[in-house]
Coordinates of C-alpha atoms in Angstrom, one line a residue:
M1 CA 67.6 11.7 -77.7
A2 CA 64.0 12.5 -78.1
S3 CA 61.2 9.9 -77.8
N4 CA 57.5 9.8 -78.6
S5 CA 56.8 9.6 -74.9
D6 CA 58.4 13.0 -74.3
A7 CA 55.9 14.6 -76.6
K8 CA 53.1 13.3 -74.3
G9 CA 54.6 15.0 -71.4
V10 CA 55.0 12.0 -69.1
R11 CA 57.7 12.6 -66.5
V12 CA 59.7 10.4 -64.2
I13 CA 61.5 11.6 -61.1
I14 CA 64.4 9.5 -59.6
I15 CA 65.2 10.2 -56.0
G16 CA 69.0 9.7 -55.6
A17 CA 72.0 9.5 -57.9
G18 CA 73.5 6.5 -56.2
L19 CA 73.7 3.0 -57.6
A20 CA 70.0 2.4 -58.0
G21 CA 69.4 5.9 -59.4
I22 CA 72.1 5.5 -62.0
A23 CA 70.8 2.0 -63.0
T24 CA 67.3 3.3 -63.3
A25 CA 68.3 6.2 -65.6
I26 CA 70.3 3.9 -67.8
A27 CA 67.4 1.5 -68.1
L28 CA 65.0 4.2 -69.0
K29 CA 67.3 5.5 -71.8
T30 CA 68.5 2.2 -73.2
Q31 CA 65.4 -0.1 -72.7
L32 CA 62.5 2.3 -73.1
N33 CA 64.1 5.0 -75.2
F34 CA 62.8 7.5 -72.7
D35 CA 64.7 10.5 -71.4
N36 CA 62.1 12.8 -69.9
F37 CA 63.4 12.1 -66.4
T38 CA 65.2 14.0 -63.7
I39 CA 67.5 12.6 -61.0
Y40 CA 67.5 14.6 -57.7
E41 CA 70.6 14.1 -55.6
K42 CA 71.0 15.8 -52.2
A43 CA 74.8 15.5 -52.4
D44 CA 77.1 17.4 -54.8
A45 CA 78.3 14.3 -56.7
V46 CA 77.0 10.8 -57.8
G47 CA 77.9 7.5 -56.4
G48 CA 75.8 7.2 -53.2
V49 CA 77.4 5.2 -50.5
W50 CA 80.7 5.0 -52.5
Q51 CA 80.7 8.8 -52.8
E52 CA 80.0 9.4 -49.1
N53 CA 82.2 6.8 -47.5
T54 CA 85.8 7.6 -48.0
Y55 CA 87.3 6.3 -44.7
P56 CA 90.6 4.4 -44.8
G57 CA 90.2 0.8 -46.0
C58 CA 86.7 1.4 -47.4
G59 CA 85.6 -1.2 -49.9
S60 CA 83.0 -3.8 -51.0
D61 CA 82.5 -7.1 -49.2
V62 CA 80.9 -8.5 -52.4
P63 CA 83.0 -9.5 -55.4
G64 CA 83.2 -6.7 -58.0
H65 CA 82.2 -8.9 -60.9
W66 CA 78.8 -9.4 -59.2
Y67 CA 78.7 -6.0 -57.5
S68 CA 78.1 -4.3 -60.9
L69 CA 75.4 -4.0 -63.5
S70 CA 74.8 -7.1 -65.6
T71 CA 74.4 -4.8 -68.6
A72 CA 77.8 -3.1 -67.9
P73 CA 80.3 -5.7 -66.7
N74 CA 83.8 -4.4 -65.9
P75 CA 86.7 -6.5 -67.1
A76 CA 89.2 -4.2 -65.4
W77 CA 88.4 -4.8 -61.7
A78 CA 91.9 -4.8 -60.1
S79 CA 90.9 -7.2 -57.3
Y80 CA 88.3 -9.6 -56.2
Y81 CA 86.9 -7.2 -53.6
P82 CA 87.1 -3.7 -55.1
A83 CA 88.1 -0.7 -53.0
Q84 CA 86.0 2.4 -52.7
P85 CA 87.9 4.5 -55.3
A86 CA 87.4 1.9 -57.9
L87 CA 83.7 1.5 -57.1
R88 CA 83.1 5.2 -57.2
A89 CA 85.0 5.4 -60.5
Y90 CA 82.9 2.6 -62.0
W91 CA 79.5 4.2 -61.2
H92 CA 80.7 7.7 -62.1
G93 CA 81.9 6.3 -65.4
L94 CA 78.5 4.9 -66.2
W95 CA 76.8 8.2 -65.3
A96 CA 79.2 10.0 -67.7
R97 CA 79.0 7.4 -70.5
H98 CA 75.2 7.7 -70.6
A99 CA 75.2 11.5 -70.5
L100 CA 73.2 11.6 -67.3
A101 CA 74.7 15.0 -66.3
A102 CA 71.9 16.7 -68.3
H103 CA 69.3 14.9 -66.2
T104 CA 70.9 15.3 -62.7
R105 CA 70.3 18.1 -60.2
F106 CA 72.8 18.2 -57.4
R107 CA 72.3 19.6 -53.9
A108 CA 68.6 19.0 -54.5
E109 CA 66.8 16.9 -51.8
V110 CA 63.3 15.5 -52.3
V111 CA 61.5 16.0 -49.0
A112 CA 57.9 15.2 -49.9
A113 CA 55.7 13.9 -52.6
E114 CA 51.9 13.7 -52.7
W115 CA 49.7 11.7 -55.2
E116 CA 47.0 13.7 -56.9
P117 CA 44.4 11.2 -58.1
A118 CA 42.5 13.5 -60.4
R119 CA 45.6 14.2 -62.5
A120 CA 47.3 10.8 -61.9
L121 CA 50.7 12.4 -60.8
Y122 CA 52.8 13.2 -57.8
R123 CA 53.4 16.8 -56.7
V124 CA 57.0 16.6 -55.4
A125 CA 58.7 19.1 -53.0
V126 CA 62.4 19.7 -53.6
E127 CA 64.8 21.7 -51.5
E128 CA 67.8 23.0 -53.5
R129 CA 71.0 24.5 -52.2
G130 CA 72.9 26.8 -54.4
E131 CA 76.6 26.0 -54.8
G132 CA 78.4 27.8 -51.9
A133 CA 75.1 29.5 -50.9
K134 CA 73.6 29.3 -47.4
G135 CA 70.0 29.7 -48.5
V136 CA 67.7 26.9 -49.5
E137 CA 65.1 27.2 -52.3
R138 CA 62.0 25.0 -52.0
R139 CA 60.1 24.4 -55.2
E140 CA 57.4 22.0 -56.5
V141 CA 57.7 19.7 -59.5
E142 CA 55.4 17.1 -60.9
A143 CA 55.8 13.6 -62.3
E144 CA 53.6 10.7 -63.2
V145 CA 56.2 8.2 -61.9
V146 CA 58.5 8.4 -58.9
V147 CA 61.4 6.0 -58.4
W148 CA 62.7 5.7 -54.8
A149 CA 66.4 5.1 -55.3
V150 CA 67.7 6.3 -52.0
G151 CA 69.7 3.2 -51.2
G152 CA 69.8 1.0 -48.1
F153 CA 71.9 3.3 -45.9
Q154 CA 70.8 6.8 -45.2
A155 CA 72.1 9.4 -42.7
P156 CA 74.9 8.4 -40.3
H157 CA 73.5 6.9 -37.1
V158 CA 74.6 7.8 -33.6
P159 CA 72.9 5.8 -30.8
A160 CA 70.0 7.9 -29.4
G161 CA 70.8 7.1 -25.8
L162 CA 74.4 8.3 -26.0
R163 CA 74.7 11.4 -23.9
G164 CA 77.1 14.3 -24.3
V165 CA 77.9 13.9 -28.0
D166 CA 78.4 17.7 -28.3
A167 CA 80.4 18.0 -25.1
F168 CA 83.7 16.6 -26.4
R169 CA 86.4 19.2 -26.8
G170 CA 88.4 17.3 -29.4
E171 CA 87.6 16.4 -33.0
A172 CA 84.7 13.9 -33.6
W173 CA 83.1 12.6 -36.7
H174 CA 81.2 9.6 -38.2
S175 CA 83.0 7.2 -40.5
A176 CA 80.7 8.3 -43.3
R177 CA 81.9 11.9 -42.9
W178 CA 85.6 11.2 -42.6
R179 CA 87.9 14.1 -41.7
H180 CA 90.8 13.7 -44.0
D181 CA 92.2 17.1 -42.8
V182 CA 92.8 15.8 -39.3
P183 CA 96.0 13.8 -38.9
L184 CA 95.8 10.9 -36.4
A185 CA 99.6 10.4 -35.9
G186 CA 100.6 10.8 -32.3
K187 CA 97.0 11.0 -31.1
R188 CA 94.8 8.9 -28.8
V189 CA 91.7 7.9 -30.9
G190 CA 88.5 6.4 -29.6
V191 CA 86.5 4.3 -32.1
I192 CA 82.9 3.6 -31.1
G193 CA 81.5 0.4 -32.8
N194 CA 82.9 -2.7 -34.4
G195 CA 80.6 -3.3 -37.4
C196 CA 81.6 -3.5 -41.0
S197 CA 82.9 0.1 -41.4
A198 CA 84.9 0.1 -38.1
A199 CA 86.4 -3.3 -39.0
Q200 CA 87.7 -1.8 -42.2
F201 CA 89.2 1.4 -40.9
V202 CA 90.5 0.3 -37.5
P203 CA 93.3 -1.9 -39.0
K204 CA 94.3 1.0 -41.3
I205 CA 94.5 3.8 -38.7
S206 CA 96.3 1.5 -36.2
E207 CA 99.1 0.8 -38.7
D208 CA 100.9 3.9 -37.5
P209 CA 102.4 2.8 -34.1
S210 CA 102.2 6.4 -32.9
T211 CA 98.4 6.3 -33.1
E212 CA 96.8 4.8 -30.0
V213 CA 93.4 3.3 -30.8
I214 CA 90.8 2.3 -28.2
N215 CA 87.9 0.4 -29.8
F216 CA 84.8 0.6 -27.7
V217 CA 82.7 -2.4 -28.5
R218 CA 79.2 -3.4 -27.3
S219 CA 78.8 -6.9 -28.7
P220 CA 80.9 -9.4 -30.6
Q221 CA 80.6 -10.1 -34.4
W222 CA 81.1 -13.1 -36.6
Y223 CA 84.0 -12.8 -39.1
V224 CA 84.4 -14.6 -42.4
P225 CA 87.9 -15.1 -43.9
R226 CA 88.5 -12.6 -46.7
A227 CA 89.9 -14.3 -49.8
Q228 CA 91.2 -11.2 -51.4
Y229 CA 93.5 -11.3 -54.5
D230 CA 94.5 -9.2 -57.4
Y231 CA 93.6 -10.1 -61.0
P232 CA 96.6 -10.6 -63.3
E233 CA 96.7 -8.6 -66.5
W234 CA 96.2 -11.7 -68.7
V235 CA 92.9 -12.5 -66.8
K236 CA 91.7 -8.9 -67.4
W237 CA 92.5 -9.4 -71.1
V238 CA 90.5 -12.6 -71.2
F239 CA 87.6 -10.9 -69.6
A240 CA 87.7 -8.1 -72.1
H241 CA 88.3 -10.1 -75.3
V242 CA 87.1 -13.7 -74.9
P243 CA 83.3 -14.0 -75.5
L244 CA 81.3 -15.2 -72.5
A245 CA 84.4 -15.6 -70.2
M246 CA 83.4 -12.8 -67.9
W247 CA 79.8 -13.8 -68.0
A248 CA 80.7 -17.4 -67.0
Y249 CA 82.9 -16.1 -64.2
R250 CA 80.2 -13.8 -62.9
A251 CA 77.7 -16.7 -63.0
F252 CA 80.1 -18.9 -61.0
I253 CA 80.5 -16.2 -58.3
M254 CA 76.7 -15.8 -58.1
A255 CA 76.0 -19.5 -57.9
S256 CA 78.7 -20.2 -55.3
L257 CA 77.7 -17.3 -53.1
D258 CA 74.0 -17.8 -53.4
F259 CA 74.4 -21.3 -52.2
N260 CA 75.6 -19.9 -48.9
Y261 CA 72.0 -19.1 -48.0
V262 CA 71.8 -22.6 -46.4
V263 CA 73.9 -21.2 -43.5
F264 CA 71.0 -19.0 -42.4
R265 CA 68.6 -21.8 -41.7
E266 CA 68.3 -22.1 -38.0
G267 CA 69.6 -25.4 -36.6
S268 CA 70.6 -26.7 -40.0
P269 CA 73.8 -28.8 -40.4
A270 CA 75.3 -25.9 -42.5
Q271 CA 74.6 -23.5 -39.6
N272 CA 76.4 -25.8 -37.2
I273 CA 79.4 -26.3 -39.5
A274 CA 79.6 -22.5 -40.0
R275 CA 79.6 -21.8 -36.3
K276 CA 82.4 -24.3 -35.7
R277 CA 84.6 -23.1 -38.6
L278 CA 84.1 -19.4 -37.8
T279 CA 84.8 -20.0 -34.1
E280 CA 88.1 -21.7 -35.1
Y281 CA 88.9 -18.8 -37.4
I282 CA 88.4 -16.2 -34.7
E283 CA 90.6 -18.3 -32.3
R284 CA 93.3 -18.6 -34.9
M285 CA 93.4 -15.0 -35.9
A286 CA 92.8 -13.0 -32.7
P287 CA 94.9 -12.7 -29.5
K288 CA 94.0 -15.4 -27.0
E289 CA 93.0 -12.9 -24.3
Y290 CA 90.1 -11.7 -26.4
H291 CA 88.7 -15.1 -27.4
D292 CA 85.9 -15.4 -24.8
Q293 CA 84.7 -11.9 -25.6
L294 CA 85.0 -12.0 -29.4
I295 CA 83.0 -15.2 -30.0
P296 CA 79.3 -14.4 -30.2
K297 CA 76.6 -16.4 -28.4
Y298 CA 74.1 -15.7 -31.3
P299 CA 74.2 -17.8 -34.5
P300 CA 76.3 -16.7 -37.5
G301 CA 74.3 -14.5 -39.9
C302 CA 71.9 -13.1 -37.3
K303 CA 73.7 -9.8 -37.7
R304 CA 75.6 -8.9 -40.8
M305 CA 78.7 -11.0 -41.0
I306 CA 82.0 -9.2 -41.5
V307 CA 84.3 -10.3 -44.3
D308 CA 87.4 -9.8 -42.2
P309 CA 89.7 -7.1 -43.6
S310 CA 92.5 -8.1 -41.1
Y311 CA 90.6 -6.7 -38.1
L312 CA 91.2 -9.8 -36.0
S313 CA 94.9 -9.9 -36.6
S314 CA 95.3 -6.2 -36.0
L315 CA 94.1 -6.7 -32.4
A316 CA 97.6 -8.1 -31.6
R317 CA 99.1 -4.6 -32.1
P318 CA 100.3 -3.0 -28.9
N319 CA 98.7 0.4 -29.9
L320 CA 95.2 -1.1 -30.3
N321 CA 93.0 -2.1 -27.4
L322 CA 89.4 -3.3 -27.1
E323 CA 87.2 -1.8 -24.4
W324 CA 84.2 -3.9 -23.5
T325 CA 82.9 -1.8 -20.6
A326 CA 79.7 0.0 -21.5
I327 CA 79.8 3.7 -22.3
D328 CA 78.0 6.0 -19.9
E329 CA 78.4 9.3 -21.7
I330 CA 80.8 11.4 -23.7
V331 CA 82.5 14.2 -21.7
E332 CA 84.8 17.1 -22.5
E333 CA 88.0 15.1 -22.2
G334 CA 86.8 11.8 -23.7
I335 CA 84.5 8.9 -22.9
K336 CA 83.1 8.1 -19.5
L337 CA 82.4 4.4 -18.8
K338 CA 79.7 2.9 -16.7
T339 CA 82.3 2.2 -14.0
G340 CA 82.9 5.9 -13.7
E341 CA 86.3 5.8 -15.4
V342 CA 87.0 8.5 -17.9
V343 CA 89.1 7.5 -21.0
P344 CA 90.9 10.6 -22.2
L345 CA 90.9 11.0 -26.0
D346 CA 92.0 13.4 -28.7
V347 CA 89.7 12.1 -31.4
I348 CA 86.4 10.2 -31.4
I349 CA 85.2 8.3 -34.5
F350 CA 81.7 6.9 -34.7
G351 CA 81.5 3.6 -36.5
T352 CA 77.9 3.2 -35.5
G353 CA 76.1 2.5 -38.8
F354 CA 73.3 4.2 -40.6
E355 CA 69.6 5.0 -40.6
L356 CA 67.7 2.7 -43.0
L357 CA 65.1 5.2 -44.0
P358 CA 65.4 8.8 -45.2
P359 CA 64.9 11.0 -42.2
R360 CA 63.1 13.8 -44.1
L361 CA 61.4 12.2 -47.1
E362 CA 57.6 11.8 -46.7
I363 CA 55.4 10.4 -49.5
K364 CA 51.6 10.6 -49.4
G365 CA 49.5 8.2 -51.3
T366 CA 45.7 7.8 -51.6
K367 CA 45.1 6.9 -48.0
G368 CA 47.9 8.4 -46.0
T369 CA 51.7 8.7 -45.8
L370 CA 54.3 6.0 -46.3
S371 CA 55.5 6.4 -42.7
E372 CA 51.9 5.8 -41.4
Y373 CA 51.7 2.7 -43.6
F374 CA 55.0 1.4 -42.2
K375 CA 53.9 2.2 -38.6
A376 CA 50.6 0.3 -39.0
H377 CA 52.5 -2.8 -40.1
G378 CA 55.1 -2.7 -37.3
G379 CA 57.9 -1.5 -39.5
A380 CA 58.7 -0.9 -43.2
A381 CA 56.8 -3.3 -45.4
A382 CA 56.3 -3.6 -49.2
Y383 CA 55.6 -6.1 -51.9
L384 CA 58.9 -7.5 -53.2
G385 CA 60.5 -4.5 -51.5
L386 CA 59.3 -2.5 -54.5
A387 CA 55.7 -1.4 -54.1
A388 CA 53.3 -0.4 -51.3
P389 CA 49.5 -0.4 -51.5
T390 CA 47.8 3.0 -52.1
F391 CA 51.0 4.5 -53.5
P392 CA 50.4 4.4 -57.3
N393 CA 53.4 4.7 -59.6
L394 CA 55.9 4.7 -56.7
F395 CA 58.6 2.1 -57.2
M396 CA 61.1 1.5 -54.4
L397 CA 64.5 -0.1 -55.3
L398 CA 66.1 -2.0 -52.4
G399 CA 63.0 -1.3 -50.3
P400 CA 61.9 -3.3 -47.2
N401 CA 63.0 -6.9 -47.0
S402 CA 64.9 -7.0 -50.3
A403 CA 68.5 -7.3 -49.1
G404 CA 70.3 -10.6 -48.5
G405 CA 72.9 -11.5 -45.9
H406 CA 75.1 -13.1 -48.5
A407 CA 74.5 -11.6 -52.0
S408 CA 74.8 -8.5 -54.2
V409 CA 72.2 -5.8 -53.8
I410 CA 72.9 -4.8 -57.4
F411 CA 71.4 -8.0 -58.6
V412 CA 68.3 -7.4 -56.4
E413 CA 67.9 -3.9 -57.7
E414 CA 68.2 -5.0 -61.3
T415 CA 65.5 -7.6 -60.7
Q416 CA 63.2 -5.0 -59.1
L417 CA 63.9 -2.5 -61.9
Q418 CA 63.0 -5.0 -64.7
H419 CA 59.7 -5.7 -62.8
A420 CA 59.0 -1.9 -62.5
L421 CA 59.9 -1.2 -66.2
V422 CA 57.0 -3.4 -67.3
L423 CA 54.6 -1.2 -65.5
I424 CA 56.3 2.1 -66.3
K425 CA 56.4 1.5 -70.0
P426 CA 52.6 1.7 -70.6
I427 CA 52.5 4.8 -68.5
I428 CA 55.1 6.7 -70.6
E429 CA 53.4 5.4 -73.8
G430 CA 50.0 6.7 -72.7
K431 CA 48.4 3.3 -72.4
A432 CA 47.9 3.4 -68.7
K433 CA 47.5 6.1 -65.9
S434 CA 48.7 4.2 -62.8
F435 CA 49.5 0.9 -61.2
S436 CA 49.3 0.2 -57.4
V437 CA 49.8 -3.1 -55.8
R438 CA 46.8 -4.7 -54.1
E439 CA 46.7 -4.6 -50.3
D440 CA 45.7 -8.3 -49.9
V441 CA 48.6 -9.3 -52.2
T442 CA 51.0 -7.3 -50.2
D443 CA 49.8 -8.6 -46.8
R444 CA 49.8 -12.2 -48.0
Y445 CA 53.4 -11.8 -49.4
N446 CA 54.6 -10.2 -46.1
Q447 CA 53.0 -12.9 -44.0
W448 CA 54.8 -15.6 -46.1
L449 CA 58.0 -13.6 -45.8
Q450 CA 57.9 -13.2 -42.0
D451 CA 56.9 -16.9 -41.6
R452 CA 60.1 -17.8 -43.5
I453 CA 62.2 -15.4 -41.4
S454 CA 60.9 -17.1 -38.3
R455 CA 62.7 -20.3 -39.3
T456 CA 66.0 -18.6 -39.9
V457 CA 68.7 -17.1 -37.7
W458 CA 67.6 -13.5 -38.3
N459 CA 65.3 -13.3 -35.4
S460 CA 67.8 -14.7 -32.9
C461 CA 69.5 -11.4 -31.9
H462 CA 69.2 -7.6 -31.8
S463 CA 70.3 -6.0 -35.1
Y464 CA 69.7 -3.1 -37.5
Y465 CA 67.8 -5.6 -39.6
R466 CA 64.9 -5.1 -37.2
A467 CA 62.4 -2.2 -37.0
D468 CA 63.5 -1.0 -33.6
G469 CA 67.1 -2.3 -33.7
Q470 CA 66.2 -4.7 -31.0
S471 CA 63.4 -7.4 -31.1
G472 CA 61.0 -5.8 -33.6
R473 CA 59.9 -7.0 -37.0
N474 CA 62.6 -7.8 -39.5
I475 CA 62.4 -5.1 -42.2
A476 CA 65.6 -5.6 -44.1
I477 CA 66.2 -9.3 -45.1
F478 CA 64.7 -11.3 -47.9
P479 CA 64.7 -14.9 -46.4
G480 CA 65.9 -16.9 -49.3
P481 CA 68.5 -17.1 -52.1
V482 CA 68.5 -14.2 -54.5
T483 CA 67.6 -16.7 -57.3
L484 CA 64.3 -17.2 -55.4
F485 CA 63.8 -13.4 -55.3
W486 CA 64.5 -13.3 -59.0
W487 CA 61.9 -16.0 -59.6
L488 CA 59.2 -14.1 -57.6
A489 CA 60.0 -10.6 -59.0
R490 CA 61.2 -11.4 -62.5
R491 CA 58.0 -9.9 -64.0
P492 CA 54.7 -8.5 -62.6
R493 CA 51.5 -10.5 -62.4
L494 CA 49.1 -7.8 -63.5
A495 CA 46.3 -9.4 -61.3
D496 CA 48.4 -8.3 -58.3
Y497 CA 48.0 -4.6 -59.2
H498 CA 45.1 -2.1 -59.4
A499 CA 45.4 -0.6 -62.9
V500 CA 43.7 2.8 -63.7
G501 CA 43.2 3.9 -67.3
A502 CA 45.0 0.8 -68.5
E503 CA 42.3 -0.9 -70.6
R504 CA 44.3 -0.7 -73.8
F505 CA 47.4 -2.0 -72.2
L506 CA 45.6 -4.9 -70.5
R507 CA 43.9 -5.8 -73.8
E508 CA 47.2 -5.9 -75.6
R509 CA 48.8 -8.0 -72.9
R510 CA 46.0 -10.5 -73.1
L511 CA 46.4 -10.6 -76.8
Q512 CA 50.1 -11.2 -76.6
T513 CA 49.6 -14.0 -74.1
L514 CA 47.0 -15.6 -76.3
E515 CA 49.2 -15.2 -79.4
W516 CA 52.0 -17.0 -77.6
W517 CA 49.9 -20.0 -76.6
V518 CA 48.3 -20.3 -80.0
F519 CA 51.8 -20.2 -81.5
V520 CA 53.0 -22.9 -79.2
G521 CA 49.9 -25.0 -79.9
V522 CA 50.2 -24.7 -83.7
L523 CA 53.9 -25.4 -83.5
A524 CA 53.3 -28.6 -81.4
A525 CA 50.6 -29.7 -83.8
S526 CA 52.8 -29.3 -86.8
L527 CA 55.4 -31.5 -85.2
V528 CA 52.9 -34.1 -84.3
V529 CA 51.6 -34.5 -87.9
G530 CA 55.0 -35.4 -89.2
I531 CA 53.4 -37.7 -91.7
V532 CA 52.4 -34.7 -93.8
P533 CA 55.0 -33.6 -96.3
P534 CA 57.1 -30.8 -94.7
Q535 CA 56.3 -28.2 -97.4
L536 CA 52.6 -28.9 -97.0
A537 CA 52.8 -28.9 -93.2
R538 CA 54.6 -25.5 -93.2
G539 CA 52.0 -24.0 -95.6
A540 CA 49.1 -25.3 -93.5
V541 CA 50.7 -24.1 -90.2
W542 CA 51.3 -20.6 -91.5
S543 CA 47.9 -20.4 -93.1
V544 CA 46.2 -21.3 -89.8
W545 CA 48.5 -18.9 -88.0
A546 CA 47.7 -16.0 -90.3
K547 CA 44.0 -16.7 -89.9
V548 CA 44.4 -16.8 -86.1
L549 CA 46.2 -13.4 -86.2
E550 CA 43.4 -12.0 -88.4
V551 CA 40.8 -13.1 -85.9
L552 CA 42.7 -11.9 -82.9
G553 CA 43.4 -8.5 -84.6
G554 CA 39.7 -7.9 -84.6
L555 CA 39.6 -8.2 -80.8
V556 CA 41.9 -5.2 -80.3

């Protein structure tokens, strides 16, 4: 599919072939009729987090009908919370359906990008690995627009202070790099961490009574009941064939889940009710001997809450034990505790989460690098989690402070993408050179954002939501319902951006705005003068409107 913009040579680079990258590519093709873009993916397949995480029990904790593109609903979700294979199949299907293979380069990692003001483009460094080859080829490509679609979770995280990781003589891996070739039957397995990933795979690997599992935990978590169910075939048929049925169901899910935001207001009645009910849930589901240790002292929502995949009930199994004593180091035969005791193990699995920022990617704008900008602001910061000052034509999907503790990140990414497309369109049409968000606008927005966070539960504990994982600035959460985020980000205010070479575009936008208000005014006037015969009124209205358009046309 060729487009006029291709002839002008404007190029777009998408970093990542995960959920955000696929959504961006589809939007460029279907909404802007533009296909002069390339997706660079460091892995050898698409799907992002759902390609990399294949551990037992892996799945979404957001309902599938909301955890999908609004432009590509899926009537065939088998269950309310889809499992990893179904999620990967959905995104891979979209990638194939829109013929994105021709635009995707696998085993290609974007490691750097630098803005060149004179030419209004980024020079992008890409390291490519040949299939099965050991060598890495570094090359430079150029693009007028770069879309940061790397996702919210990056490289697997192992606590920096954990000593002796390489000393262990048995098999060890992170949950995001699951070793399916290593059988766990008859083995003694140590699991470090009890976050969302571990809570999903611990019940699965402990189903085999011959596998002894010791779960080393540092702090308690809040668990939410998981109302999982399978969709009957007749419901799938209705979703596929009855107009608006699936849309109405998706809207209901969104509205009901977004209302849960009230729980995160510190000291609110909803927060107090949630603490009481979730405490009762833990006490009902977990063995009594663990109650005192399992119930957190911090408020629900301060850390990411776990939609319980039967983790609590699995703690009653005789082959599964919790170990609350702090870890000193990893040794040859297993894990050494702070008490000096060594727990012998055959396998160690790290369920210790992810880095939030790409470890290698560095982008340089007009006044320095992105990491320098983040450091100067006490952690990652952006305007609407999408744009940073002095980085023209760089659009970050699911960037700083754009995630919610209760909602679908797909909805957030779609909202950001629609905002970005308004600015990308004039660039690919040759009506603008670049857009970069103003620094004062970004600072004001982030001050408002952090003030709101200070009145919520998210600053009440240590979590990966914070810049240092401890007590630093919250860099992950948007402090409000996603409907508020949509309202703020639904379309750009051009006054918030520095525009270069965009005189024609800005003139057209002013004209469109003026035309709209004149149309509304003329329409209102025609309704007011209802005493004039309808035929005469219509003729007068359209005569005036034609004259207005004639005058306005001379302004372009």
